[in-house]
mmCIF file of N, CA, C and O and ligand atoms in Angstrom:
data_model
loop_
_atom_site.group_PDB
_atom_site.id
_atom_site.type_symbol
_atom_site.label_atom_id
_atom_site.label_comp_id
_atom_site.label_asym_id
_atom_site.label_seq_id
_atom_site.Cartn_x
_atom_site.Cartn_y
_atom_site.Cartn_z
ATOM 1 N N MET A 1421 0.681 -0.988 0.140
ATOM 2 C CA MET A 1421 0.359 -0.009 -0.003
ATOM 3 C C MET A 1421 0.715 1.326 0.113
ATOM 4 O O MET A 1421 1.646 1.556 0.719
ATOM 5 N N ASP A 1422 0.523 2.083 -0.783
ATOM 6 C CA ASP A 1422 1.046 3.552 -1.019
ATOM 7 C C ASP A 1422 0.847 4.081 0.126
ATOM 8 O O ASP A 1422 -0.225 4.362 0.534
ATOM 9 N N GLU A 1423 1.972 5.035 0.491
ATOM 10 C CA GLU A 1423 1.464 6.006 1.609
ATOM 11 C C GLU A 1423 2.122 7.657 1.036
ATOM 12 O O GLU A 1423 3.116 7.547 0.263
ATOM 13 N N ILE A 1424 1.473 8.425 1.395
ATOM 14 C CA ILE A 1424 1.681 9.494 0.837
ATOM 15 C C ILE A 1424 2.535 10.432 2.087
ATOM 16 O O ILE A 1424 1.933 10.576 3.288
ATOM 17 N N GLU A 1425 3.630 11.045 1.822
ATOM 18 C CA GLU A 1425 4.457 11.805 3.130
ATOM 19 C C GLU A 1425 4.006 13.265 3.087
ATOM 20 O O GLU A 1425 4.229 13.833 1.810
ATOM 21 N N ILE A 1426 3.666 13.469 4.004
ATOM 22 C CA ILE A 1426 3.455 15.118 4.313
ATOM 23 C C ILE A 1426 4.471 15.659 5.593
ATOM 24 O O ILE A 1426 4.473 15.007 6.456
ATOM 25 N N VAL A 1427 4.926 16.760 5.311
ATOM 26 C CA VAL A 1427 5.706 17.194 6.416
ATOM 27 C C VAL A 1427 4.962 18.030 6.998
ATOM 28 O O VAL A 1427 4.560 19.076 6.395
ATOM 29 N N CYS A 1428 4.869 18.073 8.196
ATOM 30 C CA CYS A 1428 3.932 18.721 9.022
ATOM 31 C C CYS A 1428 4.880 20.218 9.344
ATOM 32 O O CYS A 1428 5.902 20.275 9.582
ATOM 33 N N PRO A 1429 4.104 21.262 9.013
ATOM 34 C CA PRO A 1429 4.971 22.706 9.033
ATOM 35 C C PRO A 1429 5.120 23.079 10.349
ATOM 36 O O PRO A 1429 5.871 24.074 10.840
ATOM 37 N N ALA A 1430 4.404 22.568 11.361
ATOM 38 C CA ALA A 1430 4.423 22.731 12.811
ATOM 39 C C ALA A 1430 5.802 22.323 13.245
ATOM 40 O O ALA A 1430 6.641 22.838 13.907
ATOM 41 N N CYS A 1431 5.873 21.064 13.020
ATOM 42 C CA CYS A 1431 7.188 20.160 13.810
ATOM 43 C C CYS A 1431 8.273 19.643 12.838
ATOM 44 O O CYS A 1431 9.140 19.168 13.277
ATOM 45 N N ASN A 1432 8.096 19.937 11.599
ATOM 46 C CA ASN A 1432 8.732 19.442 10.223
ATOM 47 C C ASN A 1432 9.004 17.967 10.585
ATOM 48 O O ASN A 1432 9.953 17.521 10.011
ATOM 49 N N ASP A 1433 8.120 17.150 11.099
ATOM 50 C CA ASP A 1433 8.249 15.844 11.282
ATOM 51 C C ASP A 1433 7.192 15.117 9.990
ATOM 52 O O ASP A 1433 6.311 15.892 9.866
ATOM 53 N N PRO A 1434 7.841 14.169 9.723
ATOM 54 C CA PRO A 1434 6.908 13.790 8.328
ATOM 55 C C PRO A 1434 5.711 13.037 8.820
ATOM 56 O O PRO A 1434 5.826 12.063 9.738
ATOM 57 N N LEU A 1435 4.350 13.092 8.077
ATOM 58 C CA LEU A 1435 3.483 12.310 8.318
ATOM 59 C C LEU A 1435 2.982 11.486 7.372
ATOM 60 O O LEU A 1435 3.491 11.924 6.041
ATOM 61 N N TYR A 1436 2.649 10.297 7.544
ATOM 62 C CA TYR A 1436 2.297 9.300 6.405
ATOM 63 C C TYR A 1436 0.884 8.949 6.285
ATOM 64 O O TYR A 1436 0.067 8.388 7.335
ATOM 65 N N ILE A 1437 0.176 9.242 5.143
ATOM 66 C CA ILE A 1437 -1.311 9.021 4.813
ATOM 67 C C ILE A 1437 -1.190 8.114 3.836
ATOM 68 O O ILE A 1437 -0.710 8.054 2.770
ATOM 69 N N PRO A 1438 -2.096 6.793 4.288
ATOM 70 C CA PRO A 1438 -2.526 5.657 3.405
ATOM 71 C C PRO A 1438 -3.174 6.231 1.931
ATOM 72 O O PRO A 1438 -3.883 7.286 2.280
ATOM 73 N N ALA A 1439 -2.562 5.893 0.787
ATOM 74 C CA ALA A 1439 -3.004 6.559 -0.339
ATOM 75 C C ALA A 1439 -4.435 6.487 -0.422
ATOM 76 O O ALA A 1439 -5.034 7.337 -1.088
ATOM 77 N N GLU A 1440 -5.267 5.358 0.029
ATOM 78 C CA GLU A 1440 -6.770 5.398 -0.047
ATOM 79 C C GLU A 1440 -7.247 6.546 0.721
ATOM 80 O O GLU A 1440 -8.278 6.997 0.395
ATOM 81 N N GLU A 1441 -6.764 6.674 1.820
ATOM 82 C CA GLU A 1441 -7.169 8.312 2.648
ATOM 83 C C GLU A 1441 -6.924 9.038 2.084
ATOM 84 O O GLU A 1441 -7.839 10.358 1.642
ATOM 85 N N TYR A 1442 -5.717 9.188 1.170
ATOM 86 C CA TYR A 1442 -5.280 10.488 0.473
ATOM 87 C C TYR A 1442 -6.445 10.900 -0.617
ATOM 88 O O TYR A 1442 -6.641 11.713 -0.738
ATOM 89 N N ASP A 1443 -6.784 9.707 -1.197
ATOM 90 C CA ASP A 1443 -7.371 9.834 -2.307
ATOM 91 C C ASP A 1443 -9.001 10.486 -1.887
ATOM 92 O O ASP A 1443 -9.657 11.194 -2.791
ATOM 93 N N GLU A 1444 -9.459 10.469 -0.859
ATOM 94 C CA GLU A 1444 -10.528 10.812 -0.143
ATOM 95 C C GLU A 1444 -10.535 12.423 0.447
ATOM 96 O O GLU A 1444 -11.533 12.896 0.672
ATOM 97 N N LEU A 1445 -9.248 12.828 0.389
ATOM 98 C CA LEU A 1445 -9.030 14.218 0.818
ATOM 99 C C LEU A 1445 -9.585 15.160 -0.026
ATOM 100 O O LEU A 1445 -9.499 14.940 -1.299
ATOM 101 N N VAL A 1446 -10.201 16.133 0.409
ATOM 102 C CA VAL A 1446 -10.548 17.486 -0.393
ATOM 103 C C VAL A 1446 -9.857 18.677 -0.006
ATOM 104 O O VAL A 1446 -9.349 18.427 1.429
ATOM 105 N N GLU A 1447 -9.652 19.686 -0.806
ATOM 106 C CA GLU A 1447 -9.259 20.995 -0.282
ATOM 107 C C GLU A 1447 -9.975 21.236 1.029
ATOM 108 O O GLU A 1447 -11.301 21.552 0.817
ATOM 109 N N GLY A 1448 -9.299 21.902 1.932
ATOM 110 C CA GLY A 1448 -10.070 22.384 3.187
ATOM 111 C C GLY A 1448 -10.080 21.546 4.355
ATOM 112 O O GLY A 1448 -10.610 21.866 5.361
ATOM 113 N N ASP A 1449 -9.869 20.145 3.869
ATOM 114 C CA ASP A 1449 -9.673 19.268 5.109
ATOM 115 C C ASP A 1449 -8.920 19.502 5.902
ATOM 116 O O ASP A 1449 -7.512 20.116 5.682
ATOM 117 N N VAL A 1450 -8.989 19.218 7.481
ATOM 118 C CA VAL A 1450 -8.037 19.367 8.253
ATOM 119 C C VAL A 1450 -7.855 17.969 8.876
ATOM 120 O O VAL A 1450 -8.614 17.099 9.328
ATOM 121 N N MET A 1451 -6.400 17.840 9.154
ATOM 122 C CA MET A 1451 -6.159 16.754 9.913
ATOM 123 C C MET A 1451 -5.202 17.077 11.344
ATOM 124 O O MET A 1451 -4.733 18.043 10.901
ATOM 125 N N GLU A 1452 -4.919 15.952 11.970
ATOM 126 C CA GLU A 1452 -3.993 16.404 13.147
ATOM 127 C C GLU A 1452 -2.884 15.791 12.799
ATOM 128 O O GLU A 1452 -2.671 14.666 12.682
ATOM 129 N N CYS A 1453 -1.908 16.562 13.390
ATOM 130 C CA CYS A 1453 -0.260 15.936 13.088
ATOM 131 C C CYS A 1453 -0.354 14.829 14.074
ATOM 132 O O CYS A 1453 -0.550 15.277 15.640
ATOM 133 N N GLU A 1454 0.348 13.614 14.051
ATOM 134 C CA GLU A 1454 0.206 12.889 14.925
ATOM 135 C C GLU A 1454 1.260 13.134 15.905
ATOM 136 O O GLU A 1454 1.699 12.497 16.934
ATOM 137 N N ASN A 1455 2.589 13.729 15.306
ATOM 138 C CA ASN A 1455 3.682 14.248 16.013
ATOM 139 C C ASN A 1455 3.350 15.300 17.287
ATOM 140 O O ASN A 1455 3.735 15.232 18.321
ATOM 141 N N CYS A 1456 2.731 16.301 16.978
ATOM 142 C CA CYS A 1456 2.529 17.548 17.546
ATOM 143 C C CYS A 1456 1.559 17.856 17.791
ATOM 144 O O CYS A 1456 0.905 18.855 18.629
ATOM 145 N N GLY A 1457 0.464 17.273 17.441
ATOM 146 C CA GLY A 1457 -0.996 17.475 17.784
ATOM 147 C C GLY A 1457 -1.306 18.814 16.865
ATOM 148 O O GLY A 1457 -2.714 19.347 16.986
ATOM 149 N N ALA A 1458 -0.872 19.387 16.171
ATOM 150 C CA ALA A 1458 -1.386 20.532 15.305
ATOM 151 C C ALA A 1458 -2.457 20.270 14.325
ATOM 152 O O ALA A 1458 -2.330 19.354 13.860
ATOM 153 N N ALA A 1459 -3.191 21.066 14.402
ATOM 154 C CA ALA A 1459 -4.264 20.823 13.153
ATOM 155 C C ALA A 1459 -3.876 21.447 11.815
ATOM 156 O O ALA A 1459 -3.263 22.569 11.676
ATOM 157 N N LEU A 1460 -3.757 20.541 10.913
ATOM 158 C CA LEU A 1460 -3.315 20.993 9.187
ATOM 159 C C LEU A 1460 -4.400 21.032 8.580
ATOM 160 O O LEU A 1460 -5.029 20.265 8.403
ATOM 161 N N GLU A 1461 -4.311 22.036 7.717
ATOM 162 C CA GLU A 1461 -5.535 22.123 6.603
ATOM 163 C C GLU A 1461 -4.765 22.087 5.291
ATOM 164 O O GLU A 1461 -3.469 22.519 5.201
ATOM 165 N N PHE A 1462 -5.224 21.076 4.213
ATOM 166 C CA PHE A 1462 -5.051 21.261 2.882
ATOM 167 C C PHE A 1462 -5.457 22.219 2.489
ATOM 168 O O PHE A 1462 -6.700 22.203 1.901
ATOM 169 N N LEU A 1463 -4.639 23.020 1.975
ATOM 170 C CA LEU A 1463 -4.971 24.255 1.232
ATOM 171 C C LEU A 1463 -4.903 23.750 -0.397
ATOM 172 O O LEU A 1463 -6.068 24.256 -1.100
ATOM 173 N N SER A 1464 -4.390 22.781 -0.917
ATOM 174 C CA SER A 1464 -4.410 22.229 -2.122
ATOM 175 C C SER A 1464 -3.629 21.294 -2.070
ATOM 176 O O SER A 1464 -2.879 20.433 -1.224
ATOM 177 N N LEU A 1465 -4.295 20.123 -2.963
ATOM 178 C CA LEU A 1465 -3.659 18.878 -3.133
ATOM 179 C C LEU A 1465 -2.606 18.598 -4.183
ATOM 180 O O LEU A 1465 -1.658 17.881 -3.887
ATOM 181 N N GLU A 1466 -2.931 19.313 -5.267
ATOM 182 C CA GLU A 1466 -1.949 19.311 -6.367
ATOM 183 C C GLU A 1466 -1.623 20.676 -6.652
ATOM 184 O O GLU A 1466 -2.441 21.376 -7.351
ATOM 185 N N PRO A 1467 -0.516 21.071 -6.311
ATOM 186 C CA PRO A 1467 0.465 20.672 -5.551
ATOM 187 C C PRO A 1467 0.212 20.395 -4.007
ATOM 188 O O PRO A 1467 -0.615 21.215 -3.523
ATOM 189 N N LEU A 1468 0.682 19.641 -3.174
ATOM 190 C CA LEU A 1468 0.362 19.367 -1.962
ATOM 191 C C LEU A 1468 0.469 20.591 -0.996
ATOM 192 O O LEU A 1468 2.020 20.759 -1.048
ATOM 193 N N GLU A 1469 -0.234 20.981 -0.632
ATOM 194 C CA GLU A 1469 0.063 22.445 0.536
ATOM 195 C C GLU A 1469 -0.634 22.259 1.577
ATOM 196 O O GLU A 1469 -1.862 22.405 1.569
ATOM 197 N N VAL A 1470 0.103 22.121 2.794
ATOM 198 C CA VAL A 1470 -0.907 22.247 4.004
ATOM 199 C C VAL A 1470 -0.253 23.568 4.795
ATOM 200 O O VAL A 1470 0.936 23.721 5.144
ATOM 201 N N VAL A 1471 -1.442 24.184 5.686
ATOM 202 C CA VAL A 1471 -0.754 25.175 6.747
ATOM 203 C C VAL A 1471 -1.420 24.827 8.156
ATOM 204 O O VAL A 1471 -2.197 24.123 8.380
ATOM 205 N N VAL A 1472 -0.515 25.352 9.017
ATOM 206 C CA VAL A 1472 -1.262 24.910 10.454
ATOM 207 C C VAL A 1472 -2.320 25.889 10.455
ATOM 208 O O VAL A 1472 -2.115 27.238 10.433
ATOM 209 N N VAL A 1473 -3.681 25.542 11.259
ATOM 210 C CA VAL A 1473 -4.505 26.457 11.424
ATOM 211 C C VAL A 1473 -4.722 26.595 12.983
ATOM 212 O O VAL A 1473 -5.504 27.241 13.180
ATOM 213 N N GLU A 1474 -3.791 25.716 13.627
ATOM 214 C CA GLU A 1474 -4.171 25.651 15.118
ATOM 215 C C GLU A 1474 -2.978 25.354 15.558
ATOM 216 O O GLU A 1474 -2.323 24.135 15.166
ATOM 217 N N GLY A 1475 -2.515 25.935 16.584
ATOM 218 C CA GLY A 1475 -1.119 25.319 17.303
ATOM 219 C C GLY A 1475 -1.364 24.139 17.599
ATOM 220 O O GLY A 1475 -2.520 23.916 18.594
ATOM 221 N N GLY A 1476 -0.601 23.047 18.110
ATOM 222 C CA GLY A 1476 -0.539 22.111 18.655
ATOM 223 C C GLY A 1476 -0.287 22.159 20.158
ATOM 224 O O GLY A 1476 -0.028 23.308 20.427
ATOM 225 N N GLU A 1477 -0.343 21.260 20.865
ATOM 226 C CA GLU A 1477 -0.142 21.217 22.188
ATOM 227 C C GLU A 1477 1.224 21.979 22.518
ATOM 228 O O GLU A 1477 1.268 22.432 23.851
ATOM 229 N N ASP A 1478 2.205 21.441 22.061
ATOM 230 C CA ASP A 1478 3.438 21.922 22.088
ATOM 231 C C ASP A 1478 3.626 22.839 20.695
ATOM 232 O O ASP A 1478 4.932 22.592 20.115
ATOM 233 N N ALA A 1479 3.012 23.963 20.705
ATOM 234 C CA ALA A 1479 3.153 24.856 19.402
ATOM 235 C C ALA A 1479 4.425 25.306 19.160
ATOM 236 O O ALA A 1479 5.272 24.888 18.505
ATOM 237 N N PHE A 1480 4.543 25.947 20.181
ATOM 238 C CA PHE A 1480 6.468 26.942 20.313
ATOM 239 C C PHE A 1480 6.515 26.928 21.629
ATOM 240 O O PHE A 1480 5.909 27.572 22.418
ATOM 241 N N PHE A 1481 7.731 26.314 21.908
ATOM 242 C CA PHE A 1481 8.308 26.409 23.125
ATOM 243 C C PHE A 1481 9.859 26.687 23.228
ATOM 244 O O PHE A 1481 10.488 25.861 22.300
ATOM 245 N N VAL A 1482 9.923 27.413 24.125
ATOM 246 C CA VAL A 1482 11.302 27.667 24.285
ATOM 247 C C VAL A 1482 11.558 27.236 25.741
ATOM 248 O O VAL A 1482 11.080 27.519 26.637
ATOM 249 N N ASP A 1483 13.019 27.029 25.868
ATOM 250 C CA ASP A 1483 13.305 26.625 27.416
ATOM 251 C C ASP A 1483 13.861 27.966 28.301
ATOM 252 O O ASP A 1483 14.549 28.888 27.258
ATOM 253 N N CYS A 1484 13.374 28.071 29.444
ATOM 254 C CA CYS A 1484 13.848 29.495 29.919
ATOM 255 C C CYS A 1484 15.355 29.360 30.333
ATOM 256 O O CYS A 1484 15.795 28.367 30.666
ATOM 257 N N PRO A 1485 16.184 30.488 29.775
ATOM 258 C CA PRO A 1485 17.605 30.436 29.946
ATOM 259 C C PRO A 1485 18.370 30.106 31.156
ATOM 260 O O PRO A 1485 19.650 29.695 31.650
ATOM 261 N N ARG A 1486 17.123 30.667 32.242
ATOM 262 C CA ARG A 1486 17.723 30.435 33.615
ATOM 263 C C ARG A 1486 17.341 29.196 34.241
ATOM 264 O O ARG A 1486 18.487 28.533 34.807
ATOM 265 N N CYS A 1487 16.194 28.885 34.181
ATOM 266 C CA CYS A 1487 15.850 27.789 34.935
ATOM 267 C C CYS A 1487 15.545 26.366 33.986
ATOM 268 O O CYS A 1487 15.209 25.277 34.617
ATOM 269 N N GLY A 1488 15.409 26.719 32.673
ATOM 270 C CA GLY A 1488 15.257 25.592 31.837
ATOM 271 C C GLY A 1488 13.837 24.846 31.638
ATOM 272 O O GLY A 1488 13.312 24.144 31.326
ATOM 273 N N THR A 1489 12.728 25.715 32.287
ATOM 274 C CA THR A 1489 11.300 25.348 32.385
ATOM 275 C C THR A 1489 11.035 25.808 30.687
ATOM 276 O O THR A 1489 11.474 26.937 30.312
ATOM 277 N N PRO A 1490 10.377 24.986 30.254
ATOM 278 C CA PRO A 1490 9.663 25.248 28.725
ATOM 279 C C PRO A 1490 8.453 26.228 29.078
ATOM 280 O O PRO A 1490 7.722 25.916 29.704
ATOM 281 N N ILE A 1491 8.447 27.188 28.023
ATOM 282 C CA ILE A 1491 7.840 28.199 28.131
ATOM 283 C C ILE A 1491 6.885 28.116 26.827
ATOM 284 O O ILE A 1491 7.439 28.473 25.675
ATOM 285 N N GLU A 1492 5.815 28.370 26.696
ATOM 286 C CA GLU A 1492 4.932 28.116 25.502
ATOM 287 C C GLU A 1492 4.967 29.784 24.982
ATOM 288 O O GLU A 1492 4.842 30.739 25.467
ATOM 289 N N VAL A 1493 5.189 30.038 23.545
ATOM 290 C CA VAL A 1493 5.535 31.423 23.233
ATOM 291 C C VAL A 1493 4.349 31.433 21.987
ATOM 292 O O VAL A 1493 4.113 30.542 21.440
ATOM 293 N N GLU A 1494 3.562 32.540 22.178
ATOM 294 C CA GLU A 1494 2.487 32.755 21.222
ATOM 295 C C GLU A 1494 2.543 33.454 20.104
ATOM 296 O O GLU A 1494 2.016 33.333 18.768
ATOM 297 N N GLU A 1495 3.299 34.343 20.556
ATOM 298 C CA GLU A 1495 3.502 35.448 19.280
ATOM 299 C C GLU A 1495 5.055 35.686 18.857
ATOM 300 O O GLU A 1495 5.644 35.979 19.837
ATOM 301 N N GLU A 1496 5.249 35.598 17.583
ATOM 302 C CA GLU A 1496 6.743 35.812 17.155
ATOM 303 C C GLU A 1496 7.036 36.999 17.508
ATOM 304 O O GLU A 1496 6.443 38.122 17.451
ATOM 305 N N GLY A 1497 8.368 37.301 18.391
ATOM 306 C CA GLY A 1497 9.001 38.366 18.429
ATOM 307 C C GLY A 1497 8.781 39.082 19.888
ATOM 308 O O GLY A 1497 9.187 40.000 20.183
ATOM 309 N N GLU A 1498 7.506 38.313 20.415
ATOM 310 C CA GLU A 1498 7.058 38.932 21.939
ATOM 311 C C GLU A 1498 8.069 38.320 23.056
ATOM 312 O O GLU A 1498 8.373 37.012 22.981
ATOM 313 N N PRO A 1499 8.067 39.389 24.036
ATOM 314 C CA PRO A 1499 9.088 38.670 25.028
ATOM 315 C C PRO A 1499 8.050 37.749 25.651
ATOM 316 O O PRO A 1499 6.789 38.125 25.808
ATOM 317 N N VAL A 1500 8.546 36.987 26.710
ATOM 318 C CA VAL A 1500 8.039 36.310 27.443
ATOM 319 C C VAL A 1500 8.537 36.002 28.660
ATOM 320 O O VAL A 1500 9.768 36.467 29.026
ATOM 321 N N THR A 1501 7.769 35.788 29.932
ATOM 322 C CA THR A 1501 8.309 35.781 31.021
ATOM 323 C C THR A 1501 7.959 34.286 31.695
ATOM 324 O O THR A 1501 6.946 33.473 31.599
ATOM 325 N N CYS A 1502 9.157 33.866 32.443
ATOM 326 C CA CYS A 1502 9.333 32.611 33.005
ATOM 327 C C CYS A 1502 8.121 32.537 33.973
ATOM 328 O O CYS A 1502 8.191 33.327 35.113
ATOM 329 N N PRO A 1503 7.198 31.582 34.137
ATOM 330 C CA PRO A 1503 6.372 31.580 35.142
ATOM 331 C C PRO A 1503 6.983 30.835 36.292
ATOM 332 O O PRO A 1503 6.485 31.132 37.461
ATOM 333 N N GLU A 1504 8.008 30.030 35.983
ATOM 334 C CA GLU A 1504 8.800 29.504 37.382
ATOM 335 C C GLU A 1504 9.657 30.438 38.202
ATOM 336 O O GLU A 1504 9.459 30.512 39.462
ATOM 337 N N CYS A 1505 10.458 31.223 37.387
ATOM 338 C CA CYS A 1505 11.507 32.068 38.083
ATOM 339 C C CYS A 1505 11.505 33.696 37.681
ATOM 340 O O CYS A 1505 12.187 34.341 38.328
ATOM 341 N N GLY A 1506 10.243 33.793 36.693
ATOM 342 C CA GLY A 1506 10.096 35.451 36.637
ATOM 343 C C GLY A 1506 11.103 35.999 35.557
ATOM 344 O O GLY A 1506 11.044 37.282 35.192
ATOM 345 N N TYR A 1507 12.030 35.172 34.958
ATOM 346 C CA TYR A 1507 12.915 35.744 34.256
ATOM 347 C C TYR A 1507 12.273 36.196 32.772
ATOM 348 O O TYR A 1507 11.733 35.438 32.171
ATOM 349 N N ALA A 1508 12.401 37.282 32.330
ATOM 350 C CA ALA A 1508 11.951 38.180 30.872
ATOM 351 C C ALA A 1508 13.018 37.950 30.059
ATOM 352 O O ALA A 1508 14.196 38.395 30.234
ATOM 353 N N PHE A 1509 12.332 37.530 28.695
ATOM 354 C CA PHE A 1509 13.513 37.595 27.791
ATOM 355 C C PHE A 1509 12.745 37.294 26.210
ATOM 356 O O PHE A 1509 11.414 37.164 26.551
ATOM 357 N N THR A 1510 13.450 37.644 25.465
ATOM 358 C CA THR A 1510 12.913 37.445 24.047
ATOM 359 C C THR A 1510 13.434 36.375 23.488
ATOM 360 O O THR A 1510 14.643 36.212 23.493
ATOM 361 N N PRO A 1511 12.611 35.185 23.097
ATOM 362 C CA PRO A 1511 13.262 34.091 22.127
ATOM 363 C C PRO A 1511 13.826 34.420 21.005
ATOM 364 O O PRO A 1511 13.502 35.425 20.401
ATOM 365 N N ASP A 1512 14.899 33.484 20.830
ATOM 366 C CA ASP A 1512 15.740 33.602 19.539
ATOM 367 C C ASP A 1512 14.831 32.831 18.565
ATOM 368 O O ASP A 1512 14.964 31.762 18.450
ATOM 369 N N TRP A 1513 14.186 33.691 17.599
ATOM 370 C CA TRP A 1513 13.383 32.770 16.682
ATOM 371 C C TRP A 1513 14.009 32.143 15.720
ATOM 372 O O TRP A 1513 13.691 31.374 15.019
ATOM 373 N N SER A 1514 15.050 32.440 15.123
ATOM 374 C CA SER A 1514 15.943 31.902 14.612
ATOM 375 C C SER A 1514 15.950 30.200 14.968
ATOM 376 O O SER A 1514 16.424 29.463 14.056
ATOM 377 N N GLU A 1515 16.122 30.225 16.338
ATOM 378 C CA GLU A 1515 16.195 28.677 16.967
ATOM 379 C C GLU A 1515 14.783 28.215 16.815
ATOM 380 O O GLU A 1515 14.697 26.525 16.803
ATOM 381 N N VAL A 1516 13.918 29.075 16.976
ATOM 382 C CA VAL A 1516 12.486 28.307 17.353
ATOM 383 C C VAL A 1516 11.659 27.901 15.812
ATOM 384 O O VAL A 1516 11.109 26.778 15.707
ATOM 385 N N GLU A 1517 12.076 28.969 14.834
ATOM 386 C CA GLU A 1517 11.430 28.732 13.429
ATOM 387 C C GLU A 1517 12.168 28.982 12.532
ATOM 388 O O GLU A 1517 12.948 29.551 12.629
ATOM 389 N N GLU A 1518 12.180 28.089 11.406
ATOM 390 C CA GLU A 1518 12.809 28.359 10.092
ATOM 391 C C GLU A 1518 12.436 29.665 9.545
ATOM 392 O O GLU A 1518 11.101 29.955 9.326
ATOM 393 N N GLU A 1519 13.085 30.433 8.647
ATOM 394 C CA GLU A 1519 12.522 31.900 8.014
ATOM 395 C C GLU A 1519 11.787 31.125 6.960
ATOM 396 O O GLU A 1519 12.036 30.307 6.175
ATOM 397 N N GLU A 1520 10.654 31.988 6.646
ATOM 398 C CA GLU A 1520 9.740 31.552 5.601
ATOM 399 C C GLU A 1520 9.969 32.072 4.252
ATOM 400 O O GLU A 1520 9.856 31.666 3.302
ATOM 401 N N GLU A 1521 10.497 33.491 4.561
ATOM 402 C CA GLU A 1521 10.557 34.202 3.231
ATOM 403 C C GLU A 1521 12.076 33.890 2.492
ATOM 404 O O GLU A 1521 13.044 33.658 3.544
ATOM 405 N N ALA A 1522 11.891 33.736 1.491
ATOM 406 C CA ALA A 1522 13.048 33.514 0.516
ATOM 407 C C ALA A 1522 13.802 34.605 0.348
ATOM 408 O O ALA A 1522 13.534 35.617 0.267
HETATM 409 ZN ZN1 ZN B 2447 3.466 18.170 13.456
HETATM 410 ZN ZN1 ZN B 2448 12.857 30.223 34.498
#
Protein backbone atom coordinates (compact mmCIF):
# COMPACT_ATOMS: atom_id res chain seq x y z
CA MET A 1 0.00 0.00 0.00
CA ASP A 2 1.35 3.35 -0.97
CA GLU A 3 1.66 6.10 1.54
CA ILE A 4 1.76 9.81 0.96
CA GLU A 5 4.35 11.69 2.94
CA ILE A 6 3.45 15.10 4.29
CA VAL A 7 5.84 17.24 6.27
CA CYS A 8 4.09 18.91 9.16
CA PRO A 9 4.85 22.64 8.97
CA ALA A 10 4.53 22.92 12.73
CA CYS A 11 7.05 20.30 13.82
CA ASN A 12 8.78 19.45 10.51
CA ASP A 13 8.26 15.76 11.12
CA PRO A 14 6.89 13.62 8.32
CA LEU A 15 3.37 12.24 8.44
CA TYR A 16 2.29 9.28 6.37
CA ILE A 17 -1.21 9.00 4.97
CA PRO A 18 -2.37 5.78 3.32
CA ALA A 19 -3.03 6.41 -0.37
CA GLU A 20 -6.65 5.35 -0.02
CA GLU A 21 -7.23 7.96 2.66
CA TYR A 22 -5.37 10.53 0.65
CA ASP A 23 -7.68 9.89 -2.30
CA GLU A 24 -10.63 10.95 -0.18
CA LEU A 25 -9.11 14.21 0.95
CA VAL A 26 -10.49 17.42 -0.44
CA GLU A 27 -9.14 20.91 -0.25
CA GLY A 28 -9.99 22.46 3.09
CA ASP A 29 -9.83 19.18 5.00
CA VAL A 30 -8.15 19.36 8.34
CA MET A 31 -6.10 16.62 9.91
CA GLU A 32 -4.19 16.42 13.11
CA CYS A 33 -0.46 15.93 13.19
CA GLU A 34 0.32 12.72 15.04
CA ASN A 35 3.62 14.14 16.16
CA CYS A 36 2.74 17.51 17.64
CA GLY A 37 -1.06 17.65 17.64
CA ALA A 38 -1.26 20.67 15.36
CA ALA A 39 -4.33 20.97 13.14
CA LEU A 40 -3.26 21.01 9.51
CA GLU A 41 -5.46 22.23 6.71
CA PHE A 42 -4.98 21.09 3.14
CA LEU A 43 -4.93 24.28 1.14
CA SER A 44 -4.36 22.43 -2.06
CA LEU A 45 -3.75 18.82 -3.04
CA GLU A 46 -1.87 19.34 -6.28
CA PRO A 47 0.61 20.53 -5.45
CA LEU A 48 0.25 19.39 -1.89
CA GLU A 49 0.12 22.35 0.41
CA VAL A 50 -0.73 22.26 4.10
CA VAL A 51 -0.89 25.04 6.64
CA VAL A 52 -1.17 25.00 10.41
CA VAL A 53 -4.58 26.27 11.40
CA GLU A 54 -4.18 25.79 15.08
CA GLY A 55 -1.12 25.38 17.21
CA GLY A 56 -0.52 21.94 18.61
CA GLU A 57 -0.17 21.21 22.27
CA ASP A 58 3.47 21.98 21.98
CA ALA A 59 3.10 24.74 19.45
CA PHE A 60 6.20 26.74 20.20
CA PHE A 61 8.20 26.22 23.30
CA VAL A 62 11.43 27.75 24.35
CA ASP A 63 13.43 26.77 27.39
CA CYS A 64 13.97 29.42 30.00
CA PRO A 65 17.67 30.30 29.85
CA ARG A 66 17.78 30.60 33.61
CA CYS A 67 15.90 27.58 34.94
CA GLY A 68 15.17 25.47 31.86
CA THR A 69 11.38 25.51 32.21
CA PRO A 70 9.68 25.16 28.82
CA ILE A 71 7.61 28.25 28.10
CA GLU A 72 4.90 28.42 25.48
CA VAL A 73 5.34 31.27 23.04
CA GLU A 74 2.28 32.64 21.31
CA GLU A 75 3.51 35.58 19.30
CA GLU A 76 6.64 35.76 17.26
CA GLY A 77 9.02 38.38 18.57
CA GLU A 78 7.10 38.83 21.83
CA PRO A 79 9.07 38.86 25.03
CA VAL A 80 8.03 36.13 27.44
CA THR A 81 8.27 35.80 31.18
CA CYS A 82 9.14 32.51 32.80
CA PRO A 83 6.30 31.40 35.08
CA GLU A 84 8.75 29.55 37.30
CA CYS A 85 11.51 32.03 37.97
CA GLY A 86 10.17 35.28 36.55
CA TYR A 87 13.01 35.70 34.09
CA ALA A 88 11.90 37.84 31.12
CA PHE A 89 13.52 37.43 27.73
CA THR A 90 12.79 37.51 24.03
CA PRO A 91 13.18 34.10 22.40
CA ASP A 92 15.65 33.69 19.59
CA TRP A 93 13.26 32.88 16.79
CA SER A 94 15.97 31.73 14.46
CA GLU A 95 16.19 28.66 16.68
CA VAL A 96 12.47 28.22 17.13
CA GLU A 97 11.33 28.59 13.58
CA GLU A 98 12.93 28.53 10.21
CA GLU A 99 12.66 31.60 8.08
CA GLU A 100 9.87 31.33 5.58
CA GLU A 101 10.73 34.21 3.35
CA ALA A 102 13.13 33.39 0.58
ZN1 LIG B 1 3.49 18.27 13.66
ZN1 LIG C 1 12.84 30.29 34.45
